[in-house]
């Protein structure tokens, strides 16, 4: 994650021009569709320029690239988001998503993931162990069961029945970090990396510079005008066994409504669940807010309720409306999101935030 930090720094310094370019688009104003939604979505043919994929954090750049191999050829958003988020799920250097993720406090790597299509179809898994691509199991839940969410042993059983391979997800590096944490075993699940951890080790006992909670949330709009979203994580490092965050909870870590747009979140999942965060963002867009405004309002709801605590916790929302307009907002400085479309493949954009300077 030190790489992530350096990469992010480079972009923060160098990306002001691209941010301004994007900012121009984002500042285009709220959607105006009053009346149209009452009568149902207006028929539309999306412009090629609107075909777009966005995702959280710097590892979203590589994930977007993978998604673009499908979107760029006119493929479906649902296939794109599944393929895209598989990239960090397989990245052993990424300690917050998929294989290589940091384990819970008992040493088990447990994964949460959800996927959602424009028509409201969705699937999710929570506390799933031994499967490298929880996002693909979530998709099977959506497509091959009448259910939305499978958890723990049952989710694993289903995955194995579906032909997924059982494997050990705890890498030597993650195991070593866990052993480091065990030396103090301080249980402090509400910390966040932007506040405490970079370069310090932080109150979690993370190795210096290591980030303890970066989920990938991805939203895509395809050439057919359809939206889809995916969200996948190993959750908070050293969490209690059985702890599930927002990422597999439809309406919390992810929500998509093809008539309006989609939203996804990263950060302290408990705060997102308490506020039905991604659902809130989408509903605010339905009421006419731009993606940026909707994300900001959802963040402010959390901050208002948790004014003191919000100084030291991180939540970030990322949203895209059905026209491909993108917005984000976070509590803490340091959240970034990646954008990829026909014009720009590797944009990484620093999000605006409530607190504009690092906490110290
Ligand atoms: C969770 N939101 O489990 C997820 C993971 C995370 O930054 O911490 N993301 O709460």
mmCIF file of C-alpha atoms in Angstrom, residues 194-195 311 331-334 353-360:
data_model
loop_
_atom_site.group_PDB
_atom_site.id
_atom_site.type_symbol
_atom_site.label_atom_id
_atom_site.label_comp_id
_atom_site.label_asym_id
_atom_site.label_seq_id
_atom_site.Cartn_x
_atom_site.Cartn_y
_atom_site.Cartn_z
ATOM 1 C CA UNK A 194 -6.249 8.091 6.135
ATOM 2 C CA UNK A 195 -6.331 9.321 9.689
ATOM 3 C CA UNK A 311 -13.123 13.510 12.967
ATOM 4 C CA UNK A 331 -15.254 12.530 5.316
ATOM 5 C CA UNK A 332 -11.470 12.523 5.295
ATOM 6 C CA UNK A 333 -8.966 13.874 2.866
ATOM 7 C CA UNK A 334 -7.286 11.068 0.899
ATOM 8 C CA UNK A 353 -13.933 15.813 1.626
ATOM 9 C CA UNK A 354 -15.327 17.345 4.793
ATOM 10 C CA UNK A 355 -11.881 17.619 6.353
ATOM 11 C CA UNK A 356 -9.472 18.951 3.799
ATOM 12 C CA UNK A 357 -6.280 18.375 5.673
ATOM 13 C CA UNK A 358 -4.847 15.245 7.211
ATOM 14 C CA UNK A 359 -5.728 14.622 10.816
ATOM 15 C CA UNK A 360 -2.837 14.819 13.226
#
